[in-house]
């Protein structure tokens, strides 16, 4: 069964604010993309295993079908009804194997196209994200700079508040002397 996860939208406004909620949403998206990549790789491996097994089965069926087609039995006199039925069964089985081979070829071709599409999606879309994610150094540097900026901003606000308090305290103290 295919499970479709619904992720929260990443809003541009939230990105600018760089809130903890936004970072949490972003981490969920990143984890989902990494998990999706792993799942696609696993699915592709299993699909390729099935196609390889199908090719092996097809080779074995071809070999059997050829043996049935080329089967020769020596007999004296006329063929009995049972022998006639046996040869007709061989021909019918050969035809069935031939039809199975055609269907198997269609399945293999379709499977190979699907594998190519999934690989292309993984390489283009997910590896593009991974390329961005590989710039982790830049992300870490941004976070360091963001922390420095936030710290400096907090210090400035704190010093502004302290100055305000000192001014008000000075104004109150000077009011008593006049």
Short mmCIF file of C-alpha atoms in Angstrom, two decimals:
data_model
loop_
_atom_site.label_atom_id
_atom_site.label_comp_id
_atom_site.label_asym_id
_atom_site.label_seq_id
_atom_site.Cartn_x
_atom_site.Cartn_y
_atom_site.Cartn_z
CA UNK A 1 0.00 0.00 0.00
CA UNK A 2 1.29 3.44 -0.91
CA UNK A 3 1.40 5.87 2.00
CA UNK A 4 1.22 9.56 1.25
CA UNK A 5 2.46 11.85 3.99
CA UNK A 6 1.11 15.34 4.31
CA UNK A 7 3.81 17.76 5.33
CA UNK A 8 3.22 21.28 6.57
CA UNK A 9 3.78 24.05 4.04
CA UNK A 10 6.99 25.99 4.29
CA UNK A 11 6.00 29.62 4.14
CA UNK A 12 8.34 32.37 2.97
CA UNK A 13 7.32 34.59 5.89
CA UNK A 14 8.32 31.86 8.33
CA UNK A 15 11.66 31.44 6.59
CA UNK A 16 12.43 35.12 7.04
CA UNK A 17 11.51 35.01 10.71
CA UNK A 18 13.50 31.77 11.07
CA UNK A 19 11.27 30.66 13.91
CA UNK A 20 11.77 27.38 15.80
CA UNK A 21 8.52 26.12 14.25
CA UNK A 22 9.90 26.81 10.78
CA UNK A 23 13.13 25.00 11.59
CA UNK A 24 11.16 22.01 12.87
CA UNK A 25 9.06 21.94 9.69
CA UNK A 26 12.23 22.20 7.62
CA UNK A 27 13.82 19.29 9.50
CA UNK A 28 10.71 17.19 8.82
CA UNK A 29 10.94 18.02 5.11
CA UNK A 30 14.64 17.19 5.03
CA UNK A 31 14.06 13.87 6.82
CA UNK A 32 11.20 13.04 4.46
CA UNK A 33 13.39 13.69 1.41
CA UNK A 34 16.23 11.55 2.77
CA UNK A 35 13.75 8.75 3.61
CA UNK A 36 12.18 9.04 0.16
CA UNK A 37 15.59 8.70 -1.45
CA UNK A 38 16.32 5.55 0.58
CA UNK A 39 12.90 4.10 -0.26
CA UNK A 40 13.33 4.78 -3.98
CA UNK A 41 16.78 3.14 -3.96
CA UNK A 42 15.35 0.11 -2.14
CA UNK A 43 12.40 -0.09 -4.54
CA UNK A 44 14.70 0.18 -7.56
CA UNK A 45 16.92 -2.62 -6.24
CA UNK A 46 13.93 -4.90 -5.70
CA UNK A 47 12.50 -4.02 -9.11
CA UNK A 48 15.83 -4.80 -10.78
CA UNK A 49 15.97 -8.12 -8.88
CA UNK A 50 12.52 -8.99 -10.22
CA UNK A 51 13.52 -8.05 -13.76
CA UNK A 52 16.70 -10.12 -13.52
CA UNK A 53 14.74 -13.09 -12.17
CA UNK A 54 12.20 -12.58 -14.96
CA UNK A 55 15.01 -12.68 -17.53
CA UNK A 56 16.32 -15.92 -16.01
CA UNK A 57 12.81 -17.42 -15.98
CA UNK A 58 12.34 -16.35 -19.59
CA UNK A 59 15.59 -18.07 -20.60
CA UNK A 60 14.52 -21.28 -18.85
CA UNK A 61 11.08 -21.10 -20.49
CA UNK A 62 12.68 -20.53 -23.91
CA UNK A 63 14.88 -23.55 -23.41
CA UNK A 64 11.91 -25.70 -22.40
CA UNK A 65 9.76 -24.38 -25.24
CA UNK A 66 12.50 -25.14 -27.76
CA UNK A 67 12.86 -28.65 -26.35
CA UNK A 68 9.09 -29.18 -26.61
CA UNK A 69 9.03 -27.89 -30.17
CA UNK A 70 11.96 -30.02 -31.27
CA UNK A 71 10.87 -33.10 -29.35
CA UNK A 72 10.95 -36.22 -31.52
CA UNK A 73 9.63 -39.59 -30.59
CA UNK A 74 10.16 -42.65 -32.69
CA UNK A 75 7.28 -45.07 -33.09
CA UNK A 76 6.37 -48.03 -35.22
CA UNK A 77 3.20 -47.90 -37.26
CA UNK A 78 0.57 -45.27 -36.79
CA UNK A 79 0.42 -42.88 -33.83
CA UNK A 80 -2.12 -43.72 -31.17
CA UNK A 81 -4.62 -41.19 -29.93
CA UNK A 82 -2.61 -40.71 -26.73
CA UNK A 83 0.58 -40.00 -28.71
CA UNK A 84 -1.30 -37.51 -30.89
CA UNK A 85 -2.66 -35.77 -27.78
CA UNK A 86 0.84 -35.71 -26.30
CA UNK A 87 2.30 -33.98 -29.38
CA UNK A 88 -0.62 -31.53 -29.51
CA UNK A 89 0.00 -30.76 -25.82
CA UNK A 90 3.66 -30.09 -26.62
CA UNK A 91 2.66 -27.69 -29.40
CA UNK A 92 0.05 -25.99 -27.21
CA UNK A 93 2.56 -25.64 -24.34
CA UNK A 94 5.12 -24.23 -26.78
CA UNK A 95 2.54 -21.64 -27.94
CA UNK A 96 1.72 -20.71 -24.34
CA UNK A 97 5.41 -20.23 -23.52
CA UNK A 98 5.71 -18.05 -26.63
CA UNK A 99 2.77 -15.88 -25.49
CA UNK A 100 4.23 -15.71 -21.97
CA UNK A 101 7.53 -14.57 -23.48
CA UNK A 102 5.79 -11.73 -25.35
CA UNK A 103 3.97 -10.64 -22.19
CA UNK A 104 7.18 -10.96 -20.16
CA UNK A 105 9.04 -8.80 -22.70
CA UNK A 106 6.35 -6.11 -22.39
CA UNK A 107 6.59 -6.29 -18.59
CA UNK A 108 10.39 -6.05 -18.68
CA UNK A 109 10.33 -3.09 -21.09
CA UNK A 110 7.72 -1.30 -18.99
CA UNK A 111 9.70 -2.06 -15.84
CA UNK A 112 12.90 -0.73 -17.35
CA UNK A 113 11.12 2.48 -18.36
CA UNK A 114 9.73 2.84 -14.84
CA UNK A 115 13.18 2.23 -13.34
CA UNK A 116 14.65 4.88 -15.64
CA UNK A 117 11.94 7.39 -14.68
CA UNK A 118 12.42 6.73 -10.97
CA UNK A 119 16.20 6.96 -11.28
CA UNK A 120 15.90 10.22 -13.21
CA UNK A 121 13.55 11.62 -10.56
CA UNK A 122 15.92 10.55 -7.80
CA UNK A 123 18.98 11.94 -9.56
CA UNK A 124 17.46 15.22 -10.65
CA UNK A 125 15.12 16.16 -7.83
CA UNK A 126 16.50 14.45 -4.76
CA UNK A 127 20.18 14.80 -5.62
CA UNK A 128 19.50 18.47 -6.30
CA UNK A 129 18.23 18.75 -2.74
CA UNK A 130 21.19 16.72 -1.48
CA UNK A 131 23.50 19.11 -3.32
CA UNK A 132 21.92 21.93 -1.40
CA UNK A 133 22.10 19.90 1.78
CA UNK A 134 25.79 19.19 1.15
CA UNK A 135 26.32 22.89 1.57
CA UNK A 136 25.91 22.17 5.25
CA UNK A 137 28.97 24.31 5.93
CA UNK A 138 27.10 27.33 4.63
CA UNK A 139 24.06 26.39 6.69
CA UNK A 140 26.19 26.02 9.83
CA UNK A 141 27.91 29.33 9.10
CA UNK A 142 24.50 30.97 8.64
CA UNK A 143 23.36 29.55 11.98
CA UNK A 144 26.54 30.80 13.69
CA UNK A 145 26.07 34.24 12.19
CA UNK A 146 22.41 34.17 13.15
CA UNK A 147 23.34 33.34 16.76
CA UNK A 148 25.95 36.12 16.81
CA UNK A 149 23.41 38.58 15.40
CA UNK A 150 20.74 37.49 17.87
CA UNK A 151 23.19 37.79 20.75
CA UNK A 152 24.31 41.24 19.64
CA UNK A 153 20.69 42.31 19.23
CA UNK A 154 19.81 41.05 22.70
CA UNK A 155 22.83 42.88 24.19
CA UNK A 156 21.83 46.07 22.40
CA UNK A 157 18.25 45.79 23.61
CA UNK A 158 19.42 45.05 27.13
CA UNK A 159 21.83 47.99 27.12
CA UNK A 160 19.07 50.22 25.69
CA UNK A 161 16.76 49.19 28.49
CA UNK A 162 19.50 49.75 31.08
CA UNK A 163 20.19 53.22 29.66
CA UNK A 164 16.49 54.02 29.76
CA UNK A 165 16.29 52.89 33.37
CA UNK A 166 19.35 54.97 34.28
CA UNK A 167 17.93 58.06 32.56
CA UNK A 168 14.60 57.68 34.28
CA UNK A 169 16.36 57.10 37.58
CA UNK A 170 18.49 60.22 37.00
CA UNK A 171 15.43 62.26 36.06
CA UNK A 172 13.62 61.12 39.19
CA UNK A 173 16.59 61.85 41.39
CA UNK A 174 17.08 65.33 39.89
CA UNK A 175 13.40 66.17 40.31
CA UNK A 176 13.74 65.95 44.09
CA UNK A 177 16.54 68.52 44.23
CA UNK A 178 14.69 71.34 42.48
#
